[in-house]
Amino acid sequence: VGVYVRELLAAYARMAPEHQYFLLHYTPTWTGPDFGPNFEPVSYRFGSAVTSIAFRLRRVLARLQPDVYHVTGATGCPPLPPVPVVTTVHDLYRYHPDATTPWLRDMIFKCLFGWSLRHSRHFIADSAVTATDMRRLLGIDPTRISVVHLAPVPSPDAPPTPSVARPPYLLCL
């Protein structure tokens, strides 16, 4: 589980402990953190990650019937989802003209992301730059995009976490 997802789930646990959450995951068994009794891990594994999303995830969502399905990465929406979808978009590097990725990986990404684009009622961008790219490159209506920087915080008054990095800095892209 990445930092974004871990912090998001921890924030849900703090903000709305009375709700039930399904932790949909691709692994055979859940080995991530325990977020409490109102979080139920559910695997949708079916072969590869792509075939799992394309052929199994929709059936799992139809069975569970959650109020909303939050896609925490841009490629996790099944075709024709049976429930409302909200998608977090971290970046759109594959849509930039100078992006260099193998053609098959690029085609699969754009197909899976296309499902999210078509079926999401709302998008969460983790930066203003990503929100601007979503409007400029994909034509998404700005009213369907909210910017939430990096990860949720339990309170808007919470102080930022101090940086542990000390000069000199090394940036690797």
N, C-alpha and C. Protein backbone atom coordinates (compact mmCIF):
# COMPACT_ATOMS: atom_id res chain seq x y z
N VAL A 1 0.85 -1.17 0.00
CA VAL A 1 0.00 0.00 0.00
C VAL A 1 0.89 1.23 0.00
N GLY A 2 0.65 2.12 -0.95
CA GLY A 2 1.44 3.34 -1.04
C GLY A 2 1.04 4.35 0.02
N VAL A 3 1.83 5.39 0.13
CA VAL A 3 1.59 6.43 1.14
C VAL A 3 0.23 7.08 0.94
N TYR A 4 -0.13 7.42 -0.31
CA TYR A 4 -1.42 8.08 -0.55
C TYR A 4 -2.57 7.22 -0.04
N VAL A 5 -2.59 5.96 -0.44
CA VAL A 5 -3.70 5.07 -0.04
C VAL A 5 -3.69 4.84 1.47
N ARG A 6 -2.52 4.61 2.04
CA ARG A 6 -2.44 4.39 3.49
C ARG A 6 -2.97 5.60 4.27
N GLU A 7 -2.56 6.80 3.87
CA GLU A 7 -3.02 8.01 4.56
C GLU A 7 -4.50 8.26 4.32
N LEU A 8 -4.98 7.97 3.12
CA LEU A 8 -6.40 8.12 2.82
C LEU A 8 -7.25 7.21 3.70
N LEU A 9 -6.87 5.95 3.80
CA LEU A 9 -7.62 5.00 4.61
C LEU A 9 -7.55 5.34 6.10
N ALA A 10 -6.39 5.77 6.55
CA ALA A 10 -6.26 6.18 7.95
C ALA A 10 -7.15 7.39 8.24
N ALA A 11 -7.24 8.31 7.28
CA ALA A 11 -8.11 9.48 7.45
C ALA A 11 -9.57 9.06 7.49
N TYR A 12 -9.98 8.13 6.61
CA TYR A 12 -11.35 7.63 6.65
C TYR A 12 -11.66 7.01 8.01
N ALA A 13 -10.73 6.23 8.52
CA ALA A 13 -10.94 5.57 9.82
C ALA A 13 -11.15 6.60 10.92
N ARG A 14 -10.42 7.71 10.87
CA ARG A 14 -10.56 8.75 11.89
C ARG A 14 -11.83 9.58 11.70
N MET A 15 -12.13 9.94 10.45
CA MET A 15 -13.22 10.87 10.18
C MET A 15 -14.60 10.24 10.23
N ALA A 16 -14.72 8.99 9.81
CA ALA A 16 -16.04 8.36 9.75
C ALA A 16 -15.96 6.90 10.18
N PRO A 17 -15.69 6.66 11.46
CA PRO A 17 -15.53 5.28 11.92
C PRO A 17 -16.83 4.47 11.87
N GLU A 18 -17.97 5.13 11.69
CA GLU A 18 -19.24 4.41 11.64
C GLU A 18 -19.52 3.80 10.27
N HIS A 19 -18.75 4.17 9.26
CA HIS A 19 -18.96 3.64 7.91
C HIS A 19 -18.23 2.32 7.71
N GLN A 20 -18.72 1.53 6.76
CA GLN A 20 -18.08 0.28 6.37
C GLN A 20 -17.29 0.53 5.09
N TYR A 21 -16.05 0.05 5.03
CA TYR A 21 -15.19 0.23 3.86
C TYR A 21 -14.73 -1.13 3.36
N PHE A 22 -14.72 -1.29 2.05
CA PHE A 22 -14.17 -2.48 1.42
C PHE A 22 -12.81 -2.10 0.84
N LEU A 23 -11.78 -2.81 1.23
CA LEU A 23 -10.43 -2.59 0.70
C LEU A 23 -10.25 -3.53 -0.48
N LEU A 24 -10.57 -3.05 -1.67
CA LEU A 24 -10.43 -3.88 -2.85
C LEU A 24 -8.96 -3.93 -3.24
N HIS A 25 -8.44 -5.13 -3.37
CA HIS A 25 -7.02 -5.28 -3.67
C HIS A 25 -6.81 -6.41 -4.66
N TYR A 26 -5.71 -6.33 -5.38
CA TYR A 26 -5.38 -7.28 -6.42
C TYR A 26 -4.61 -8.50 -5.89
N THR A 27 -4.09 -8.44 -4.70
CA THR A 27 -3.28 -9.54 -4.16
C THR A 27 -4.16 -10.71 -3.73
N PRO A 28 -3.61 -11.93 -3.69
CA PRO A 28 -4.43 -13.08 -3.27
C PRO A 28 -4.97 -12.93 -1.85
N THR A 29 -4.15 -12.41 -0.93
CA THR A 29 -4.59 -12.18 0.44
C THR A 29 -4.08 -10.81 0.88
N TRP A 30 -4.84 -10.16 1.74
CA TRP A 30 -4.47 -8.84 2.23
C TRP A 30 -3.32 -8.95 3.22
N THR A 31 -2.23 -8.26 2.95
CA THR A 31 -1.08 -8.25 3.85
C THR A 31 -0.76 -6.83 4.31
N GLY A 32 -1.62 -5.89 3.97
CA GLY A 32 -1.41 -4.50 4.34
C GLY A 32 -1.80 -4.23 5.78
N PRO A 33 -1.77 -2.95 6.17
CA PRO A 33 -2.09 -2.58 7.55
C PRO A 33 -3.54 -2.89 7.91
N ASP A 34 -3.78 -3.03 9.19
CA ASP A 34 -5.13 -3.21 9.72
C ASP A 34 -5.67 -1.83 10.07
N PHE A 35 -6.72 -1.41 9.36
CA PHE A 35 -7.29 -0.08 9.58
C PHE A 35 -8.47 -0.10 10.55
N GLY A 36 -8.81 -1.26 11.06
CA GLY A 36 -9.88 -1.34 12.04
C GLY A 36 -11.00 -2.26 11.59
N PRO A 37 -11.98 -2.46 12.48
CA PRO A 37 -13.04 -3.44 12.21
C PRO A 37 -14.00 -3.03 11.08
N ASN A 38 -14.03 -1.74 10.73
CA ASN A 38 -14.96 -1.33 9.67
C ASN A 38 -14.32 -1.37 8.28
N PHE A 39 -13.12 -1.98 8.16
CA PHE A 39 -12.45 -2.16 6.88
C PHE A 39 -12.39 -3.65 6.56
N GLU A 40 -12.98 -4.03 5.43
CA GLU A 40 -13.00 -5.44 5.03
C GLU A 40 -12.20 -5.63 3.74
N PRO A 41 -11.05 -6.31 3.79
CA PRO A 41 -10.28 -6.56 2.58
C PRO A 41 -11.03 -7.54 1.65
N VAL A 42 -11.08 -7.21 0.36
CA VAL A 42 -11.73 -8.06 -0.64
C VAL A 42 -10.82 -8.13 -1.86
N SER A 43 -10.40 -9.34 -2.23
CA SER A 43 -9.54 -9.52 -3.39
C SER A 43 -10.37 -9.64 -4.66
N TYR A 44 -9.88 -9.02 -5.73
CA TYR A 44 -10.52 -9.18 -7.04
C TYR A 44 -9.54 -9.82 -8.04
N ARG A 45 -8.57 -10.54 -7.52
CA ARG A 45 -7.53 -11.15 -8.36
C ARG A 45 -8.14 -12.16 -9.33
N PHE A 46 -7.71 -12.05 -10.58
CA PHE A 46 -8.15 -12.96 -11.64
C PHE A 46 -7.10 -12.92 -12.74
N GLY A 47 -6.03 -13.69 -12.59
CA GLY A 47 -4.95 -13.64 -13.57
C GLY A 47 -4.10 -12.40 -13.38
N SER A 48 -3.83 -11.69 -14.47
CA SER A 48 -3.00 -10.49 -14.41
C SER A 48 -3.80 -9.31 -13.85
N ALA A 49 -3.11 -8.24 -13.54
CA ALA A 49 -3.79 -7.04 -13.03
C ALA A 49 -4.79 -6.51 -14.06
N VAL A 50 -4.42 -6.50 -15.32
CA VAL A 50 -5.31 -5.99 -16.38
C VAL A 50 -6.55 -6.86 -16.50
N THR A 51 -6.39 -8.19 -16.54
CA THR A 51 -7.57 -9.05 -16.66
C THR A 51 -8.42 -8.99 -15.40
N SER A 52 -7.81 -8.78 -14.26
CA SER A 52 -8.58 -8.65 -13.02
C SER A 52 -9.48 -7.42 -13.08
N ILE A 53 -8.93 -6.30 -13.53
CA ILE A 53 -9.72 -5.07 -13.63
C ILE A 53 -10.79 -5.23 -14.70
N ALA A 54 -10.41 -5.78 -15.85
CA ALA A 54 -11.33 -5.88 -16.98
C ALA A 54 -12.46 -6.89 -16.77
N PHE A 55 -12.17 -8.00 -16.10
CA PHE A 55 -13.15 -9.08 -16.07
C PHE A 55 -13.70 -9.44 -14.69
N ARG A 56 -13.04 -9.09 -13.63
CA ARG A 56 -13.49 -9.52 -12.30
C ARG A 56 -13.99 -8.39 -11.43
N LEU A 57 -13.35 -7.23 -11.51
CA LEU A 57 -13.65 -6.13 -10.59
C LEU A 57 -15.11 -5.68 -10.68
N ARG A 58 -15.67 -5.62 -11.88
CA ARG A 58 -17.07 -5.20 -12.03
C ARG A 58 -18.01 -6.14 -11.25
N ARG A 59 -17.74 -7.44 -11.34
CA ARG A 59 -18.58 -8.42 -10.62
C ARG A 59 -18.45 -8.27 -9.11
N VAL A 60 -17.24 -8.00 -8.63
CA VAL A 60 -17.03 -7.80 -7.20
C VAL A 60 -17.78 -6.56 -6.73
N LEU A 61 -17.71 -5.47 -7.50
CA LEU A 61 -18.44 -4.24 -7.14
C LEU A 61 -19.94 -4.47 -7.16
N ALA A 62 -20.44 -5.22 -8.13
CA ALA A 62 -21.88 -5.51 -8.22
C ALA A 62 -22.34 -6.31 -7.00
N ARG A 63 -21.50 -7.22 -6.54
CA ARG A 63 -21.84 -8.04 -5.37
C ARG A 63 -21.83 -7.21 -4.09
N LEU A 64 -20.82 -6.35 -3.93
CA LEU A 64 -20.66 -5.57 -2.70
C LEU A 64 -21.62 -4.38 -2.64
N GLN A 65 -21.93 -3.78 -3.77
CA GLN A 65 -22.80 -2.60 -3.87
C GLN A 65 -22.40 -1.46 -2.93
N PRO A 66 -21.15 -0.98 -3.00
CA PRO A 66 -20.78 0.17 -2.17
C PRO A 66 -21.48 1.43 -2.67
N ASP A 67 -21.57 2.43 -1.82
CA ASP A 67 -22.18 3.71 -2.22
C ASP A 67 -21.35 4.39 -3.29
N VAL A 68 -20.04 4.24 -3.21
CA VAL A 68 -19.13 4.84 -4.19
C VAL A 68 -17.87 3.98 -4.25
N TYR A 69 -17.27 3.92 -5.43
CA TYR A 69 -16.00 3.23 -5.62
C TYR A 69 -14.94 4.29 -5.88
N HIS A 70 -13.93 4.38 -5.01
CA HIS A 70 -12.86 5.36 -5.16
C HIS A 70 -11.66 4.67 -5.78
N VAL A 71 -11.34 5.05 -7.00
CA VAL A 71 -10.17 4.53 -7.71
C VAL A 71 -8.99 5.38 -7.28
N THR A 72 -8.03 4.78 -6.58
CA THR A 72 -6.92 5.57 -6.04
C THR A 72 -5.74 5.66 -7.01
N GLY A 73 -5.83 5.02 -8.12
CA GLY A 73 -4.87 5.14 -9.20
C GLY A 73 -5.68 5.22 -10.48
N ALA A 74 -5.23 5.94 -11.45
CA ALA A 74 -6.05 6.26 -12.61
C ALA A 74 -6.49 5.06 -13.44
N THR A 75 -5.90 3.89 -13.23
CA THR A 75 -6.22 2.74 -14.09
C THR A 75 -7.01 1.65 -13.39
N GLY A 76 -7.72 1.95 -12.32
CA GLY A 76 -8.40 0.90 -11.56
C GLY A 76 -9.90 0.82 -11.75
N CYS A 77 -10.44 1.44 -12.79
CA CYS A 77 -11.88 1.41 -13.00
C CYS A 77 -12.23 0.32 -14.01
N PRO A 78 -13.20 -0.54 -13.69
CA PRO A 78 -13.60 -1.56 -14.66
C PRO A 78 -14.50 -0.95 -15.74
N PRO A 79 -14.68 -1.64 -16.85
CA PRO A 79 -15.63 -1.16 -17.85
C PRO A 79 -17.05 -1.27 -17.28
N LEU A 80 -17.87 -0.29 -17.52
CA LEU A 80 -19.26 -0.27 -17.07
C LEU A 80 -19.42 -0.59 -15.58
N PRO A 81 -18.82 0.21 -14.71
CA PRO A 81 -18.94 -0.06 -13.27
C PRO A 81 -20.38 0.04 -12.81
N PRO A 82 -20.81 -0.84 -11.91
CA PRO A 82 -22.20 -0.85 -11.46
C PRO A 82 -22.51 0.16 -10.34
N VAL A 83 -21.52 0.92 -9.92
CA VAL A 83 -21.69 1.89 -8.83
C VAL A 83 -21.00 3.20 -9.23
N PRO A 84 -21.34 4.32 -8.56
CA PRO A 84 -20.66 5.59 -8.86
C PRO A 84 -19.16 5.50 -8.58
N VAL A 85 -18.37 6.21 -9.41
CA VAL A 85 -16.92 6.15 -9.33
C VAL A 85 -16.34 7.54 -9.14
N VAL A 86 -15.34 7.63 -8.25
CA VAL A 86 -14.50 8.82 -8.08
C VAL A 86 -13.07 8.34 -8.30
N THR A 87 -12.30 9.08 -9.10
CA THR A 87 -10.94 8.66 -9.43
C THR A 87 -9.92 9.69 -9.00
N THR A 88 -8.86 9.23 -8.34
CA THR A 88 -7.72 10.09 -8.03
C THR A 88 -6.73 9.99 -9.18
N VAL A 89 -6.30 11.15 -9.67
CA VAL A 89 -5.31 11.20 -10.76
C VAL A 89 -4.06 11.86 -10.20
N HIS A 90 -2.95 11.15 -10.28
CA HIS A 90 -1.70 11.66 -9.73
C HIS A 90 -0.91 12.46 -10.77
N ASP A 91 -0.94 12.02 -12.01
CA ASP A 91 -0.27 12.76 -13.08
C ASP A 91 -0.77 12.23 -14.42
N LEU A 92 -0.42 12.93 -15.48
CA LEU A 92 -0.81 12.53 -16.83
C LEU A 92 0.40 12.45 -17.75
N TYR A 93 1.51 11.94 -17.23
CA TYR A 93 2.74 11.97 -18.01
C TYR A 93 2.62 11.25 -19.34
N ARG A 94 1.80 10.24 -19.42
CA ARG A 94 1.68 9.50 -20.69
C ARG A 94 0.92 10.28 -21.75
N TYR A 95 0.26 11.36 -21.37
CA TYR A 95 -0.48 12.18 -22.32
C TYR A 95 0.34 13.37 -22.82
N HIS A 96 1.52 13.57 -22.28
CA HIS A 96 2.37 14.66 -22.74
C HIS A 96 3.08 14.23 -24.01
N PRO A 97 3.27 15.17 -24.95
CA PRO A 97 3.87 14.82 -26.24
C PRO A 97 5.27 14.22 -26.14
N ASP A 98 6.01 14.53 -25.09
CA ASP A 98 7.37 14.01 -24.97
C ASP A 98 7.47 12.73 -24.15
N ALA A 99 6.32 12.13 -23.80
CA ALA A 99 6.32 10.90 -23.01
C ALA A 99 6.88 9.74 -23.85
N THR A 100 7.73 8.96 -23.24
CA THR A 100 8.29 7.80 -23.95
C THR A 100 8.05 6.55 -23.11
N THR A 101 7.07 5.78 -23.52
CA THR A 101 6.78 4.50 -22.88
C THR A 101 6.57 3.48 -23.99
N PRO A 102 6.84 2.21 -23.71
CA PRO A 102 6.60 1.19 -24.74
C PRO A 102 5.15 1.25 -25.22
N TRP A 103 4.94 1.06 -26.52
CA TRP A 103 3.63 1.26 -27.11
C TRP A 103 2.54 0.38 -26.49
N LEU A 104 2.85 -0.89 -26.17
CA LEU A 104 1.83 -1.77 -25.61
C LEU A 104 1.44 -1.31 -24.20
N ARG A 105 2.41 -0.96 -23.38
CA ARG A 105 2.12 -0.47 -22.03
C ARG A 105 1.31 0.83 -22.11
N ASP A 106 1.68 1.69 -23.05
CA ASP A 106 0.96 2.95 -23.24
C ASP A 106 -0.48 2.70 -23.68
N MET A 107 -0.69 1.76 -24.58
CA MET A 107 -2.03 1.45 -25.07
C MET A 107 -2.90 0.87 -23.94
N ILE A 108 -2.34 -0.04 -23.14
CA ILE A 108 -3.09 -0.62 -22.02
C ILE A 108 -3.45 0.46 -21.00
N PHE A 109 -2.47 1.32 -20.66
CA PHE A 109 -2.73 2.41 -19.72
C PHE A 109 -3.87 3.29 -20.22
N LYS A 110 -3.80 3.70 -21.47
CA LYS A 110 -4.82 4.61 -22.01
C LYS A 110 -6.19 3.95 -22.09
N CYS A 111 -6.22 2.64 -22.34
CA CYS A 111 -7.50 1.92 -22.33
C CYS A 111 -8.09 1.89 -20.93
N LEU A 112 -7.28 1.48 -19.94
CA LEU A 112 -7.77 1.41 -18.56
C LEU A 112 -8.13 2.80 -18.03
N PHE A 113 -7.29 3.78 -18.32
CA PHE A 113 -7.57 5.14 -17.87
C PHE A 113 -8.81 5.69 -18.58
N GLY A 114 -9.01 5.27 -19.81
CA GLY A 114 -10.21 5.68 -20.55
C GLY A 114 -11.49 5.26 -19.85
N TRP A 115 -11.47 4.06 -19.26
CA TRP A 115 -12.64 3.62 -18.50
C TRP A 115 -12.89 4.57 -17.32
N SER A 116 -11.82 4.96 -16.63
CA SER A 116 -11.96 5.90 -15.51
C SER A 116 -12.49 7.24 -16.00
N LEU A 117 -11.96 7.72 -17.12
CA LEU A 117 -12.41 9.01 -17.66
C LEU A 117 -13.90 8.99 -18.01
N ARG A 118 -14.34 7.91 -18.63
CA ARG A 118 -15.74 7.83 -19.06
C ARG A 118 -16.71 7.63 -17.90
N HIS A 119 -16.29 6.93 -16.86
CA HIS A 119 -17.25 6.51 -15.84
C HIS A 119 -17.15 7.24 -14.50
N SER A 120 -16.14 8.06 -14.31
CA SER A 120 -15.99 8.77 -13.03
C SER A 120 -16.93 9.97 -12.98
N ARG A 121 -17.62 10.08 -11.88
CA ARG A 121 -18.47 11.26 -11.67
C ARG A 121 -17.64 12.46 -11.22
N HIS A 122 -16.53 12.15 -10.54
CA HIS A 122 -15.67 13.23 -10.04
C HIS A 122 -14.23 12.74 -10.02
N PHE A 123 -13.31 13.70 -10.08
CA PHE A 123 -11.89 13.39 -10.05
C PHE A 123 -11.22 14.15 -8.92
N ILE A 124 -10.22 13.52 -8.31
CA ILE A 124 -9.37 14.17 -7.33
C ILE A 124 -7.98 14.25 -7.96
N ALA A 125 -7.48 15.47 -8.13
CA ALA A 125 -6.13 15.67 -8.63
C ALA A 125 -5.25 15.99 -7.44
N ASP A 126 -4.03 15.44 -7.41
CA ASP A 126 -3.19 15.69 -6.23
C ASP A 126 -2.32 16.93 -6.38
N SER A 127 -2.56 17.72 -7.43
CA SER A 127 -1.89 19.01 -7.56
C SER A 127 -2.67 19.88 -8.54
N ALA A 128 -2.44 21.18 -8.45
CA ALA A 128 -3.07 22.11 -9.40
C ALA A 128 -2.56 21.86 -10.81
N VAL A 129 -1.31 21.45 -10.94
CA VAL A 129 -0.74 21.15 -12.26
C VAL A 129 -1.49 19.98 -12.90
N THR A 130 -1.74 18.93 -12.12
CA THR A 130 -2.48 17.78 -12.65
C THR A 130 -3.89 18.19 -13.04
N ALA A 131 -4.55 19.01 -12.23
CA ALA A 131 -5.90 19.49 -12.55
C ALA A 131 -5.88 20.29 -13.85
N THR A 132 -4.88 21.13 -14.02
CA THR A 132 -4.75 21.91 -15.26
C THR A 132 -4.53 20.98 -16.45
N ASP A 133 -3.67 19.97 -16.29
CA ASP A 133 -3.45 19.00 -17.37
C ASP A 133 -4.74 18.26 -17.71
N MET A 134 -5.53 17.91 -16.71
CA MET A 134 -6.78 17.20 -16.95
C MET A 134 -7.73 18.07 -17.79
N ARG A 135 -7.77 19.35 -17.49
CA ARG A 135 -8.61 20.26 -18.28
C ARG A 135 -8.04 20.45 -19.68
N ARG A 136 -6.73 20.72 -19.76
CA ARG A 136 -6.09 21.07 -21.04
C ARG A 136 -5.94 19.87 -21.97
N LEU A 137 -5.45 18.74 -21.44
CA LEU A 137 -5.16 17.58 -22.28
C LEU A 137 -6.37 16.67 -22.52
N LEU A 138 -7.29 16.63 -21.55
CA LEU A 138 -8.40 15.68 -21.64
C LEU A 138 -9.76 16.34 -21.77
N GLY A 139 -9.81 17.67 -21.57
CA GLY A 139 -11.07 18.38 -21.71
C GLY A 139 -12.07 18.11 -20.59
N ILE A 140 -11.59 17.74 -19.43
CA ILE A 140 -12.50 17.45 -18.31
C ILE A 140 -13.02 18.76 -17.73
N ASP A 141 -14.30 18.82 -17.51
CA ASP A 141 -14.96 19.99 -16.94
C ASP A 141 -14.35 20.29 -15.57
N PRO A 142 -13.89 21.53 -15.34
CA PRO A 142 -13.27 21.87 -14.05
C PRO A 142 -14.17 21.64 -12.84
N THR A 143 -15.49 21.65 -13.02
CA THR A 143 -16.39 21.41 -11.87
C THR A 143 -16.35 19.96 -11.42
N ARG A 144 -15.76 19.07 -12.24
CA ARG A 144 -15.65 17.66 -11.88
C ARG A 144 -14.30 17.32 -11.26
N ILE A 145 -13.46 18.36 -10.99
CA ILE A 145 -12.12 18.13 -10.46
C ILE A 145 -11.95 18.86 -9.13
N SER A 146 -11.50 18.16 -8.11
CA SER A 146 -11.10 18.77 -6.84
C SER A 146 -9.62 18.53 -6.66
N VAL A 147 -8.90 19.53 -6.17
CA VAL A 147 -7.47 19.38 -5.91
C VAL A 147 -7.29 19.09 -4.42
N VAL A 148 -6.68 17.96 -4.11
CA VAL A 148 -6.35 17.57 -2.75
C VAL A 148 -4.86 17.22 -2.77
N HIS A 149 -4.06 18.05 -2.15
CA HIS A 149 -2.61 17.89 -2.25
C HIS A 149 -2.09 16.67 -1.49
N LEU A 150 -1.44 15.80 -2.20
CA LEU A 150 -0.68 14.65 -1.73
C LEU A 150 -1.47 13.62 -0.94
N ALA A 151 -1.96 13.95 0.22
CA ALA A 151 -2.69 12.97 1.01
C ALA A 151 -3.63 13.72 1.95
N PRO A 152 -4.70 13.07 2.36
CA PRO A 152 -5.65 13.74 3.23
C PRO A 152 -5.07 14.00 4.62
N VAL A 153 -5.57 15.03 5.23
CA VAL A 153 -5.17 15.39 6.59
C VAL A 153 -6.46 15.41 7.41
N PRO A 154 -6.45 14.92 8.65
CA PRO A 154 -7.68 14.85 9.43
C PRO A 154 -8.30 16.21 9.71
N SER A 155 -7.52 17.26 9.69
CA SER A 155 -8.05 18.58 9.99
C SER A 155 -7.34 19.61 9.12
N PRO A 156 -8.09 20.59 8.59
CA PRO A 156 -7.41 21.61 7.79
C PRO A 156 -6.43 22.42 8.62
N ASP A 157 -6.54 22.40 9.95
CA ASP A 157 -5.64 23.15 10.82
C ASP A 157 -4.38 22.36 11.19
N ALA A 158 -4.30 21.09 10.75
CA ALA A 158 -3.16 20.26 11.13
C ALA A 158 -1.87 20.86 10.58
N PRO A 159 -0.84 20.94 11.40
CA PRO A 159 0.42 21.51 10.92
C PRO A 159 1.09 20.56 9.92
N PRO A 160 1.81 21.10 8.94
CA PRO A 160 2.49 20.22 8.00
C PRO A 160 3.59 19.42 8.69
N THR A 161 3.83 18.24 8.15
CA THR A 161 4.90 17.40 8.69
C THR A 161 6.24 18.03 8.32
N PRO A 162 7.13 18.20 9.29
CA PRO A 162 8.42 18.81 8.96
C PRO A 162 9.23 17.91 8.03
N SER A 163 9.99 18.53 7.16
CA SER A 163 10.82 17.79 6.23
C SER A 163 11.99 17.15 6.97
N VAL A 164 12.31 15.92 6.58
CA VAL A 164 13.46 15.26 7.18
C VAL A 164 14.69 15.38 6.28
N ALA A 165 14.49 15.89 5.06
CA ALA A 165 15.61 16.03 4.13
C ALA A 165 16.48 17.21 4.55
N ARG A 166 17.76 17.03 4.41
CA ARG A 166 18.74 18.09 4.72
C ARG A 166 19.62 18.29 3.49
N PRO A 167 20.04 19.51 3.24
CA PRO A 167 20.94 19.75 2.09
C PRO A 167 22.20 18.92 2.23
N PRO A 168 22.83 18.50 1.18
CA PRO A 168 22.44 18.72 -0.21
C PRO A 168 21.33 17.76 -0.62
N TYR A 169 20.54 18.16 -1.61
CA TYR A 169 19.42 17.36 -2.08
C TYR A 169 19.80 16.62 -3.35
N LEU A 170 19.22 15.47 -3.55
CA LEU A 170 19.41 14.71 -4.78
C LEU A 170 18.02 14.44 -5.35
N LEU A 171 17.78 14.90 -6.54
CA LEU A 171 16.50 14.70 -7.20
C LEU A 171 16.71 13.72 -8.34
N CYS A 172 15.97 12.63 -8.34
CA CYS A 172 16.09 11.62 -9.40
C CYS A 172 14.75 11.51 -10.11
N LEU A 173 14.74 11.75 -11.40
CA LEU A 173 13.50 11.67 -12.19
C LEU A 173 13.57 10.53 -13.18
